[in-house]
C-alpha positions as a printed NumPy array, in Angstrom:
array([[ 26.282,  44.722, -36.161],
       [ 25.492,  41.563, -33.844],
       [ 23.183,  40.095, -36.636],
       [ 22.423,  39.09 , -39.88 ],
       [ 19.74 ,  38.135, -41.451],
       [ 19.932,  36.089, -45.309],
       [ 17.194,  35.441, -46.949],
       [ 18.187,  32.874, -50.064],
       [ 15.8  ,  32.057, -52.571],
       [ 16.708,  30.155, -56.338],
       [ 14.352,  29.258, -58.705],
       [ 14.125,  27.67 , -62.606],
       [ 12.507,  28.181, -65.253],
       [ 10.806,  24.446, -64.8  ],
       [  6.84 ,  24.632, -64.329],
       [  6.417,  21.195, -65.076],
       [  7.871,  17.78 , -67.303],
       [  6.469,  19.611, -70.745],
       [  6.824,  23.035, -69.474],
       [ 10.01 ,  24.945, -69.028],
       [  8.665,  28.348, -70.02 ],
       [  8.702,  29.797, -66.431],
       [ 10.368,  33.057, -65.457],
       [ 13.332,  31.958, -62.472],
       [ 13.962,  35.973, -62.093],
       [ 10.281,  37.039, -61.327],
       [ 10.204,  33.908, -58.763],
       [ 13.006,  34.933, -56.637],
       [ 11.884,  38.131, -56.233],
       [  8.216,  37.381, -55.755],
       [  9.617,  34.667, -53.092],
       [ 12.358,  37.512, -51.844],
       [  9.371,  40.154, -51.537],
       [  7.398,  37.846, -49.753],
       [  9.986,  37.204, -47.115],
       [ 11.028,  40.694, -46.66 ],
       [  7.535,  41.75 , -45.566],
       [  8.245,  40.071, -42.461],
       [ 10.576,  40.154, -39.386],
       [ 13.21 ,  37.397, -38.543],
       [ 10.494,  36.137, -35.426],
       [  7.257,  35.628, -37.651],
       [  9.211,  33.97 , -40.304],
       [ 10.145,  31.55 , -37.344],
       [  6.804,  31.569, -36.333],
       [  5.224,  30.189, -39.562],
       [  7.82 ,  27.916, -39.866],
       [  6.975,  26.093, -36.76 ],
       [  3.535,  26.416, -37.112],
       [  3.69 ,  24.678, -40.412],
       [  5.787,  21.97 , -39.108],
       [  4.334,  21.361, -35.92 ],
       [  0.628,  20.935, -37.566],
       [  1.707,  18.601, -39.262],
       [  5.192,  16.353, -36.783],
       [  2.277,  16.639, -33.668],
       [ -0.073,  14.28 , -34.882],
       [  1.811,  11.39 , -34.191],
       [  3.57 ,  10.274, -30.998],
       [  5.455,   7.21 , -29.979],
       [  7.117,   6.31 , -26.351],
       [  8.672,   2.591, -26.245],
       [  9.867,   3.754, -22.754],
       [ 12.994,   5.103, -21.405],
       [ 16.298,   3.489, -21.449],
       [ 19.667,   4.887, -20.661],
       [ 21.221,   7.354, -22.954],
       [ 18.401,   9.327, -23.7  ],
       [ 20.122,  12.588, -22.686],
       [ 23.156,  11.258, -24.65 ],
       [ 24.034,  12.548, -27.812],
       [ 22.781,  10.53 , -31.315],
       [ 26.001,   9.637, -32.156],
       [ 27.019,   7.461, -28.896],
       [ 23.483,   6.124, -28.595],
       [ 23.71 ,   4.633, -32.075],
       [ 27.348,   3.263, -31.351],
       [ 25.775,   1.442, -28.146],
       [ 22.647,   0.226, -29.568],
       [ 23.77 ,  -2.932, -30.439],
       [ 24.622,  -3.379, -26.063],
       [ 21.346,  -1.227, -24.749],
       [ 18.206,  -1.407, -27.743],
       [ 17.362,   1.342, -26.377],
       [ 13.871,   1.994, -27.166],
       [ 13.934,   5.519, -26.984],
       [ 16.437,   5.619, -29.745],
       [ 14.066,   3.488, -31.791],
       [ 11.303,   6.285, -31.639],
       [ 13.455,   9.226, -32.464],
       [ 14.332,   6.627, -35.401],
       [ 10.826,   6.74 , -36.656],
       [  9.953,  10.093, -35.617],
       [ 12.836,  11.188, -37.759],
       [ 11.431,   9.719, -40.839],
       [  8.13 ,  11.982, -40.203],
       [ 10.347,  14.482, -39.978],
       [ 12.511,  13.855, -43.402],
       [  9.345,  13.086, -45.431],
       [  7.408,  16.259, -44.167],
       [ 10.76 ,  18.511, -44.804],
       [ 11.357,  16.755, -48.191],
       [  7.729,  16.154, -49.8  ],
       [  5.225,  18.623, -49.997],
       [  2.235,  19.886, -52.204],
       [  3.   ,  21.3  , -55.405],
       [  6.92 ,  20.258, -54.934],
       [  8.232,  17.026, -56.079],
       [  8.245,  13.275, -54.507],
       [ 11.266,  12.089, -52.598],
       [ 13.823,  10.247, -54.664],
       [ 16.889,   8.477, -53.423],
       [ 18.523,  11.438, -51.695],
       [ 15.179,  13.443, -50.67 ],
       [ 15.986,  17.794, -50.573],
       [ 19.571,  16.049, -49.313],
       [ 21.273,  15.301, -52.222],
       [ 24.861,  16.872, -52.096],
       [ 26.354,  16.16 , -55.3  ],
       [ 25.925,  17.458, -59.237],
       [ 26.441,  13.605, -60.137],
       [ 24.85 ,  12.072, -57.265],
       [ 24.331,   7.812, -56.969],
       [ 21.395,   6.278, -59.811],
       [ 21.126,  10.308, -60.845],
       [ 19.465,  10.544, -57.364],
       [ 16.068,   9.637, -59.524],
       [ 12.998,   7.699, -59.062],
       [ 13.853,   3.772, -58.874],
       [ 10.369,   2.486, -59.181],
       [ 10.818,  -0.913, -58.661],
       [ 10.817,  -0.799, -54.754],
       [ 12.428,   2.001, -53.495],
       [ 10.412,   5.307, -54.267],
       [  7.281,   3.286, -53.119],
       [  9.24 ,   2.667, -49.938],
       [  9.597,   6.151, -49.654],
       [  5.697,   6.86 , -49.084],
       [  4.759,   3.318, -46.927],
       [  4.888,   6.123, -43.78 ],
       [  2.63 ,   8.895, -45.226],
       [ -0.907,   7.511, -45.063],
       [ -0.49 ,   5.06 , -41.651],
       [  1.276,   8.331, -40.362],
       [ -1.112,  10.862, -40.508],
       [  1.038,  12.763, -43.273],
       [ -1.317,  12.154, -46.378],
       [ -0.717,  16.029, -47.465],
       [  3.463,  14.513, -47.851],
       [  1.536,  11.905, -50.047],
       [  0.379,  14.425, -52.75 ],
       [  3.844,  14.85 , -54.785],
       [  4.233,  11.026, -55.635],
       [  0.283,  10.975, -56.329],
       [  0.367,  13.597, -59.094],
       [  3.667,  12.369, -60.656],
       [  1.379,   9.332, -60.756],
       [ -0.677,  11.197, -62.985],
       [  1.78 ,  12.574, -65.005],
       [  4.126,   9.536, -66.158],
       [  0.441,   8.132, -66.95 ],
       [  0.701,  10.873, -69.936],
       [  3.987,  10.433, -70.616],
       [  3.751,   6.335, -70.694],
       [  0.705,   6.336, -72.833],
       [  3.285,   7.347, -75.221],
       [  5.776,   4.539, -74.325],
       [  3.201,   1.712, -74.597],
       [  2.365,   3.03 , -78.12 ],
       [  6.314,   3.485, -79.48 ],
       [  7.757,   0.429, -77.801],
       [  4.831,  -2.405, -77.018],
       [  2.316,  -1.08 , -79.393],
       [ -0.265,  -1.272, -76.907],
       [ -2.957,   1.291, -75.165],
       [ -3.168,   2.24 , -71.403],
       [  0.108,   3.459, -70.23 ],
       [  3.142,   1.61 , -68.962],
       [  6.177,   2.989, -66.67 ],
       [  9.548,   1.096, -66.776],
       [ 11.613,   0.541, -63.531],
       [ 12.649,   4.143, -63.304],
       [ 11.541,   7.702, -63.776],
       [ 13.102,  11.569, -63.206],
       [ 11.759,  14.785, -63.132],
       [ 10.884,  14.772, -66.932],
       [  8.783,  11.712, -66.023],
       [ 10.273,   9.418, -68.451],
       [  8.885,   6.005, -68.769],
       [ 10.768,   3.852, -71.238],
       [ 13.756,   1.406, -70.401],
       [ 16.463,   2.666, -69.286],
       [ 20.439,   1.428, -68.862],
       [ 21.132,  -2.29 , -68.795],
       [ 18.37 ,  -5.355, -69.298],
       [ 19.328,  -6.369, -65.31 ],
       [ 17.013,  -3.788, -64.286],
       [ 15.869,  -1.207, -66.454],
       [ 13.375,  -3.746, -69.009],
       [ 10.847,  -4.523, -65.821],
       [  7.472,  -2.849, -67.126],
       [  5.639,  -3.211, -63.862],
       [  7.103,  -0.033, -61.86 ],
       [  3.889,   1.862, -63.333],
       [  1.236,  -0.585, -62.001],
       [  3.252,  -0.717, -58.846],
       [  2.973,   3.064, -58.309],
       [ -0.889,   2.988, -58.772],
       [ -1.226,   1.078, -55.691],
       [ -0.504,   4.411, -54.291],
       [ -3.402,   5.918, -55.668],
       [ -5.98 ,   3.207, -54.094],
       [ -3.645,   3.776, -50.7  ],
       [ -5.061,   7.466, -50.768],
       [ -8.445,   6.385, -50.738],
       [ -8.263,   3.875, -48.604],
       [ -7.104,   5.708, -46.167],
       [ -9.282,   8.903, -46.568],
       [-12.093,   8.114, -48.653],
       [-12.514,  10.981, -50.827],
       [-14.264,   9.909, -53.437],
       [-13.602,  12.792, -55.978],
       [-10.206,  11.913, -55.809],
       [-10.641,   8.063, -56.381],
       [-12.675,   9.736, -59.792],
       [ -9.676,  11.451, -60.593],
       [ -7.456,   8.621, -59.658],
       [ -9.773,   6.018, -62.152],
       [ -8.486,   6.736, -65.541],
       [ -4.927,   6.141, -64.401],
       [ -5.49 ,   3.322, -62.698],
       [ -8.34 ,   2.017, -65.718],
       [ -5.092,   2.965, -68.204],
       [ -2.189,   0.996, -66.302],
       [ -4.579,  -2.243, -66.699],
       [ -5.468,  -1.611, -70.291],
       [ -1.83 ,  -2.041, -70.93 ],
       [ -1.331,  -5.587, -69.42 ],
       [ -4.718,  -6.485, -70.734],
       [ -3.366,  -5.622, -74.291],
       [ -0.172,  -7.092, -73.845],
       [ -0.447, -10.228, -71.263],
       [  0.293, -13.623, -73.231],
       [ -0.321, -17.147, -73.331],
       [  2.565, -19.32 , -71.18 ],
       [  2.292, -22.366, -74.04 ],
       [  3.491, -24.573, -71.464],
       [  0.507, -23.889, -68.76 ],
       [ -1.84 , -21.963, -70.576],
       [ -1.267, -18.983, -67.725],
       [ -1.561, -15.143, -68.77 ],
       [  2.453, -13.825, -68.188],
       [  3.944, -10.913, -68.773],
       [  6.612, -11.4  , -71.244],
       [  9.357,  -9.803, -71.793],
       [ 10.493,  -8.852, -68.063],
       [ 12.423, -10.022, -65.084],
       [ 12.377, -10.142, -61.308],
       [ 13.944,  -7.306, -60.219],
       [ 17.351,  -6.878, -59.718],
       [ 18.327, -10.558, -59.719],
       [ 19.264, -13.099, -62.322],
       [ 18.353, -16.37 , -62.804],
       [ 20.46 , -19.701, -64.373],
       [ 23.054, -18.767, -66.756],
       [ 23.357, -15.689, -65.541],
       [ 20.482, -13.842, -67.429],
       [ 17.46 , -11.504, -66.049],
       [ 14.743, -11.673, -68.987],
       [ 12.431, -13.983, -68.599],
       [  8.341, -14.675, -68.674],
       [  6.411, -14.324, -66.048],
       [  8.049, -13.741, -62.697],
       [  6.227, -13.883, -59.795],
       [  6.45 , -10.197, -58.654],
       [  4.994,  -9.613, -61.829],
       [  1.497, -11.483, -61.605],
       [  1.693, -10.41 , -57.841],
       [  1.654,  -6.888, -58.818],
       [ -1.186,  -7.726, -61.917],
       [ -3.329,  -9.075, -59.22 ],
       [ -3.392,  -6.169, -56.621],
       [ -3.635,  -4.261, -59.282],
       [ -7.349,  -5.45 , -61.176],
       [ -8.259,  -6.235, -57.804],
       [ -8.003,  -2.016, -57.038],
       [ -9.685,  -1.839, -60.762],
       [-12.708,  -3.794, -59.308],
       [-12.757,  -2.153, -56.098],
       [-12.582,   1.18 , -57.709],
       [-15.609,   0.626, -60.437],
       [-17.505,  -0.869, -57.049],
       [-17.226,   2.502, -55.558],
       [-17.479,   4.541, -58.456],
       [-20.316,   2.111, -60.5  ],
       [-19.906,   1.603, -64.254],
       [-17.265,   0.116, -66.134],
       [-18.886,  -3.473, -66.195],
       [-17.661,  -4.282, -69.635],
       [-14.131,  -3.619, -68.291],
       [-14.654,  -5.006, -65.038],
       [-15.663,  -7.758, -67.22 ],
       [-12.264,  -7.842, -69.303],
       [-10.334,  -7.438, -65.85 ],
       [-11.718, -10.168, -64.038],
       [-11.157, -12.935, -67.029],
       [ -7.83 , -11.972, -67.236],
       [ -7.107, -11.77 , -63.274],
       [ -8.3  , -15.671, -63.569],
       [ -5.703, -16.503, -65.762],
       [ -3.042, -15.232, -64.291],
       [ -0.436, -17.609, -63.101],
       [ -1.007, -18.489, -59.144],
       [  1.909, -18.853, -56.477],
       [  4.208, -21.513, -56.477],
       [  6.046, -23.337, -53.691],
       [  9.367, -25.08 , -55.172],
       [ 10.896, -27.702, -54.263],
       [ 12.929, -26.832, -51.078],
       [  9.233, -25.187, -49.579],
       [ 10.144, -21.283, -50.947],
       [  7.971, -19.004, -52.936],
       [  8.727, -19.275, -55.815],
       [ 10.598, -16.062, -57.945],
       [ 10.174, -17.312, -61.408],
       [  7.579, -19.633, -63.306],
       [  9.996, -22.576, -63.288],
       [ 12.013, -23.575, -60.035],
       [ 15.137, -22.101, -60.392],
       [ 15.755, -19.921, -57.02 ],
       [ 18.244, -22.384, -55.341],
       [ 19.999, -23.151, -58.687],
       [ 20.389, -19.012, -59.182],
       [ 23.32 , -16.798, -59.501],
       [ 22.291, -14.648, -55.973],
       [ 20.656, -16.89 , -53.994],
       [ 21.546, -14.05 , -51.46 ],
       [ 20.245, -11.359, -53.809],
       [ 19.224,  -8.027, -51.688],
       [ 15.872,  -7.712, -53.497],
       [ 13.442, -10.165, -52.13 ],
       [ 10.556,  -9.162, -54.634],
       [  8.296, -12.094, -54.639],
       [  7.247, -11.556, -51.647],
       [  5.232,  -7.815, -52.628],
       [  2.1  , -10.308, -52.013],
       [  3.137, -10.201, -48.44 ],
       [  4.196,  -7.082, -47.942],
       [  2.937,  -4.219, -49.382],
       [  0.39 ,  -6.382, -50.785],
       [ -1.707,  -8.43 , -48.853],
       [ -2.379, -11.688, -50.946],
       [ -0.385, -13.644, -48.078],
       [ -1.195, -13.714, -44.979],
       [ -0.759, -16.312, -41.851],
       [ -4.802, -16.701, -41.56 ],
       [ -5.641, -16.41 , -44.925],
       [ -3.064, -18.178, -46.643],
       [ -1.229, -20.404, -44.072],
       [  0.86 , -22.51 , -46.399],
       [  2.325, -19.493, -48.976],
       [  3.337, -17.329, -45.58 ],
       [  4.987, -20.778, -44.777],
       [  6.508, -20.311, -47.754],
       [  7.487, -17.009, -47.579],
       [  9.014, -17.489, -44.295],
       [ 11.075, -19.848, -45.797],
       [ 11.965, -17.96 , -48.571],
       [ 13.607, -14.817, -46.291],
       [ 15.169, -17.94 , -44.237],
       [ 16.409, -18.968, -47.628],
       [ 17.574, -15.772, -48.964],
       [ 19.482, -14.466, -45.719],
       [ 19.04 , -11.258, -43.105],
       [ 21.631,  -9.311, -44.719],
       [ 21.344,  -6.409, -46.474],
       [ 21.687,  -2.566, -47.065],
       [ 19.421,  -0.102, -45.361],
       [ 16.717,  -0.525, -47.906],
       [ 16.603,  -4.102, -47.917],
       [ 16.654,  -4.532, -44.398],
       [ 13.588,  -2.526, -44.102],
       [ 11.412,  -4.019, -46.676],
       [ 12.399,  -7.449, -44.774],
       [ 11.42 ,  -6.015, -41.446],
       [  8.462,  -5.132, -43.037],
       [  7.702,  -8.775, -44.551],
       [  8.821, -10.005, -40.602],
       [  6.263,  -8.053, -39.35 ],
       [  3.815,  -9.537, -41.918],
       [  4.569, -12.937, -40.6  ],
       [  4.025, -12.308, -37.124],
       [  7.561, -12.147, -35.635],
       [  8.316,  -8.93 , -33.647],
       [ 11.963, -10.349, -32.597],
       [ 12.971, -11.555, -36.268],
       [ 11.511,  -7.82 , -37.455],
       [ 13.307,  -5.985, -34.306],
       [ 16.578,  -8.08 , -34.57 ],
       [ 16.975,  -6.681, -38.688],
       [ 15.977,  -3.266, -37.267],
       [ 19.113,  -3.211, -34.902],
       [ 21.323,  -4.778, -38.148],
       [ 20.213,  -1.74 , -39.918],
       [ 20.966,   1.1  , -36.168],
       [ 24.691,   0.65 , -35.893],
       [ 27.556,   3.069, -37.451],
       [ 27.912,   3.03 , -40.83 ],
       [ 31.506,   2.5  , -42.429],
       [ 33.592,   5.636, -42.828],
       [ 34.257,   4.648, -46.213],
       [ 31.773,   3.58 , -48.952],
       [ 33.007,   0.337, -49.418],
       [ 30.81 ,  -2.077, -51.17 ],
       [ 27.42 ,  -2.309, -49.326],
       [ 27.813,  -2.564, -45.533],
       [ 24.689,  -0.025, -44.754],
       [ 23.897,   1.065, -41.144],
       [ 23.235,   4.866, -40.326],
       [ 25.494,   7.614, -40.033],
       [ 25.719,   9.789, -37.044],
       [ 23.006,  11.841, -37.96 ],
       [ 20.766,   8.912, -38.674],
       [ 20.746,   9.144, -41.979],
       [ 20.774,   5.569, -43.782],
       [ 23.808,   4.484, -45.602],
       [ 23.672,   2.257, -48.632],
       [ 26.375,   3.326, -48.935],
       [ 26.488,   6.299, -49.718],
       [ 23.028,   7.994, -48.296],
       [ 19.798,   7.093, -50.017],
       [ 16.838,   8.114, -47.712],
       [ 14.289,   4.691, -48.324],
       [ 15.966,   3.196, -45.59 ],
       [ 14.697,   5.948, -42.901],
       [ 11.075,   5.844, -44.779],
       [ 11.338,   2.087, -44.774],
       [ 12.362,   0.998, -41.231],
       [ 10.064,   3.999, -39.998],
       [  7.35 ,   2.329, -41.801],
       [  8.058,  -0.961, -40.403],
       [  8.279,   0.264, -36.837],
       [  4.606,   1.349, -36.799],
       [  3.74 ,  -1.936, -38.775],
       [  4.858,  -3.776, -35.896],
       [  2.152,  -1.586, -33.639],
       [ -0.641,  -1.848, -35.761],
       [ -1.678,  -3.424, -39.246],
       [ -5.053,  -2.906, -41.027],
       [ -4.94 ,  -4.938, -44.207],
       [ -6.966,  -7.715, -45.085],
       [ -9.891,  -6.468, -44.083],
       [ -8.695,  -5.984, -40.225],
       [ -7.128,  -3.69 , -37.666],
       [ -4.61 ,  -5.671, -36.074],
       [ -3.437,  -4.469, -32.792],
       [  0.383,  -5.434, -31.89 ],
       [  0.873,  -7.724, -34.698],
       [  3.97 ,  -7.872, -34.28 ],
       [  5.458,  -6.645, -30.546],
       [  9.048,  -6.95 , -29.943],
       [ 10.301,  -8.434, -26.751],
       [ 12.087,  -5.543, -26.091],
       [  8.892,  -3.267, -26.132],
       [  6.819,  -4.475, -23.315],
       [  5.411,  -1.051, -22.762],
       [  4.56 ,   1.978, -24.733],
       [  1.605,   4.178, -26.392],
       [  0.997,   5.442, -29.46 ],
       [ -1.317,   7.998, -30.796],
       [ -2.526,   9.892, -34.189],
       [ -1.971,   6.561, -35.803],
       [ -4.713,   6.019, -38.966],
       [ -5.855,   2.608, -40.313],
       [ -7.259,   1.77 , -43.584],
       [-11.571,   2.893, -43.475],
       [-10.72 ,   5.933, -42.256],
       [ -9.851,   5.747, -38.319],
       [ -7.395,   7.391, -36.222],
       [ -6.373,   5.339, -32.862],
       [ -4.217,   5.551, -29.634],
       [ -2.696,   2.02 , -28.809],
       [ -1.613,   1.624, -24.644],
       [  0.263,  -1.2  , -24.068],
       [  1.898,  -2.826, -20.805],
       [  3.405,  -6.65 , -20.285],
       [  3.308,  -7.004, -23.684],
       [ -0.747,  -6.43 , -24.304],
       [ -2.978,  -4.879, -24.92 ],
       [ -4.309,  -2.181, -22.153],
       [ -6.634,   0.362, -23.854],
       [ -7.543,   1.62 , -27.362],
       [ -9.227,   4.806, -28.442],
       [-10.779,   5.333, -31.784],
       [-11.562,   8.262, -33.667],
       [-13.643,   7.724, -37.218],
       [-13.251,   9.829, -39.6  ],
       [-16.026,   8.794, -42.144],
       [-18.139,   6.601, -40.085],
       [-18.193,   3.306, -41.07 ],
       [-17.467,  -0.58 , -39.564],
       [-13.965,  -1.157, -37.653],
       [-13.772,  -4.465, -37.435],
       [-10.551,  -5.236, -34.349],
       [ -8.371,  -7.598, -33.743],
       [ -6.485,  -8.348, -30.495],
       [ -4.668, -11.806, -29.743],
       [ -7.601, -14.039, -30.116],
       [-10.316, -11.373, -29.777],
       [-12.193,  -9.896, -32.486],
       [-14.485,  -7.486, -32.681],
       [-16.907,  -5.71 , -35.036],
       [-17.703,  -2.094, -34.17 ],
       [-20.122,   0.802, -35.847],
       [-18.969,   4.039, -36.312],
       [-20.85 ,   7.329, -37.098],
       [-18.982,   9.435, -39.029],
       [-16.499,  11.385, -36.471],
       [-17.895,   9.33 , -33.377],
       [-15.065,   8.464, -30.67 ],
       [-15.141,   5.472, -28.946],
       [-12.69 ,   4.249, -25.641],
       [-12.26 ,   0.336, -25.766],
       [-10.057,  -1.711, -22.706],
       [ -8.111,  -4.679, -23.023],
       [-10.872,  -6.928, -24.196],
       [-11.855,  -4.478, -26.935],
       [-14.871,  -3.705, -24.78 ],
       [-16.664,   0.184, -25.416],
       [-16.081,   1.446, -22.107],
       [-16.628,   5.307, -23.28 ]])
């Protein structure tokens, strides 16, 4: 013969994190039967059908530089020389491609390693670390145009809401549900391994900012309905358990700890830290958005918003940071240079800082990533190109994305990062929130729509003076293509999905639009309707 055709399938008995009772025989040869009903070319054929519904949405050109007919390998050794553009879009058009290959419906969410995990004993179990960097993993699906790729993480939402209902009874004695920095495919929810890390109680009411994300995005509001009791049960927990800092009177959580670092005297628990209330706060502020779209509830808005005045607000310490902790103990700490940076979730994902808004605490968040240093491993990195991109600052966000595009180490020694010559991002060893991460931050340097506003070009690198991108959506439901050239601005089209106000932001100009649902609309450089 000059051919062969395999077809492979495996199954378990695994239905879902209380039910094992499936049959893994009658699945492989359902899957096998369904195969062998069709040739070698229309098994193809779906295949790129599927994919190519989905990877086509989306384009980005940054321009051509030299290399692009090079192969990946030599392009990422001379990035550091050329920043080649081009290389930075098949960057971020390769983390479309990993989440759409490695999260669909009815499968499970990404984890550290996505479908790519290699080992029997891989690094953290290859599990869901919930206290930054599955979330990273889905910052890319709703902004680009892959909210199907969304579904897994939303559902095991719902489920470690049933299996932490149990956890806030056993260990806090509480109601709602609660979810502890880390989670698997049996959804647990209670601490895990060493008080460092595995005590933080927020990773639950982290995750639920997910479930507002999906709504946000799309409006459906049957889902938000379905969405509600998870959300109403995350803030029943804090509401139960939240108590009184006797120093300042402030509602704290208590015990936790800002994850992964340490404070004085080398110890994590602690009351209060700032990620905490940060989280708290986006949190009943989705609570009351939700019972404004889905009426009711006032009893519990009621509850929510009395205890969302409590909380304790930001602090600035003494050398002009954001504070981490209640008291000011961030120069005085163990890891001044610590890789997590989490106080600053109210900047990015969360939008409580901003440079309009809140001029003094993104001041103070600016100093705080000045403070805490550009280095990091390919997770890290992104989340602070992300919070650079927040702030304004296209080169300080572009400069950490070339940190993170250069060869990683052969060896895995310690935490050097970079990408291997597939792209992949090393922590070392792989762990795939780095792609989803700097991805993420790529198109947040393009576009923004939090706080209330589509922000055109936030955040433009230098190095990008012209480009286009298209299939793009924005929070309210909109889909745009963004032309650029000399670094502004040249022409904007708009596609609503819902109908609905756009209000657009470009430089100094903003403007309010109307949108019937589906309407089009071609704006030029002064955000001007010209079609």
């Amino acid at each position: 013969c000059d051919a062969v055709t395999l077809r492979l399938a495996a199954a378990t008995s695994y239905r879902r994190y209380d039910d094992v009772g499936g049959d893994p025989d009658a699945r492989v040869e359902e899957c096998l039967a369904a195969a062998g009903a069709a040739d070698f070319a229309s098994l193809l054929a779906a295949h790129l059908a599927d994919h190519r519904a989905l990877f086509r949405r989306v384009a980005l050109d940054l321009g051509v530089g030299e290399g692009r007919d090079r192969p990946t390998d030599e392009r990422l050794r001379d990035f550091a020389r050329t920043g080649e553009p081009a290389l930075v879009a098949l960057f971020f058009h390769y983390g479309r491609y990993l989440l759409i290959a490695s999260s669909r419906a009815g499968g499970q969410p990404a984890n550290l390693q996505g479908i790519w995990c290699d080992s029997l004993t891989p690094p953290w179990d290859s599990k869901y670390t919930i206290n930054i960097n599955t979330e990273m993993n889905y910052w890319l699906a709703e902004p680009a145009n892959l909210a199907e790729c969304h579904e897994p993480l939303l559902r095991m939402v719902t489920e470690i809401a049933e299996t932490g209902a149990r956890t806030a009874r056993t260990n806090w004695g509480a109601g709602g549900w609660v979810c502890h920095h880390n989670t698997d495919l049996w959804r647990a929810t209670a601490p895990i391994d060493g008080p460092t890390w595995g005590f933080w109680p927020m990773g639950g009411a982290w995750l639920c900012r997910h479930l507002w994300e999906h709504y946000e995005y799309g409006g459906d509001r049957e889902f938000l309905a379905r969405a509600w009791p998870v959300l109403r049960g995350a803030a029943e927990f804090f509401l139960e358990t939240l108590v009184e800092d006797p120093r300042t009177g402030w509602l704290v959580t208590c015990p936790s700890l800002s994850p992964e670092n340490t404070h004085p005297g080398g110890v994590s628990v602690c009351a209060g830290p700032a990620m905490d209330t940060q989280i708290l706060r986006d949190l009943f502020d989705r609570c009351l958005a939700a019972i404004a779209v889905l009426g009711g509830e006032s009893d519990f808005a009621a509850r929510v918003i009395a205890a969302r005045e409590r909380l304790a607000p930001p602090q600035i310490g003494a050398a002009g940071q954001l504070q981490e902790w209640l008291e000011d103990w961030d120069l005085a700490a163990p890891e001044r240079h610590h890789r997590h940076v989490s106080h600053l979730f109210a900047l990015h994902p969360g939008d409580q800082i901003t440079p309009d808004g809140t001029p003094e605490l993104a001041a103070a968040a600016r100093r705080t990533l000045d403070l805490r240093g550009d280095a990091g491993t390919g997770w890290s990195l992104a989340w602070k190109i992300n919070f650079w991109t927040r702030l304004g600052d296209g080169g300080r966000a572009c400069a950490l994305l070339s940190q993170l595009m250069v060869p990683a180490p052969a060896e895995a020694e310690g935490q050097q990062g970079g990408l291997y010559p597939n792209l992949f991002d090393a922590h070392p060893p792989f762990q795939i929130d780095g792609n989803f991460g700097a991805s993420a931050g790529i198109l947040e340097m393009l576009i923004q729509s939090h706080a209330g506003e589509v922000h055109l070009l936030p955040a433009l690198p230098p190095a990008w003076p012209a480009g286009e991108i298209r299939g793009v959506r924005v929070r309210g439901g909109f889909e745009l293509r963004l032309v650029w050239a000399n670094h502004a601005l040249a022409s904007l089209h708009v596609r609503s999905l819902r109908g609905g106000e756009l209000v657009l932001r470009s430089g100094s100009i903003r403007r309010r639009i109307p949108f019937a649902p589906g309407e089009e609309q071609h704006l030029d450089a002064g955000l001007t309707v010209t079609g």
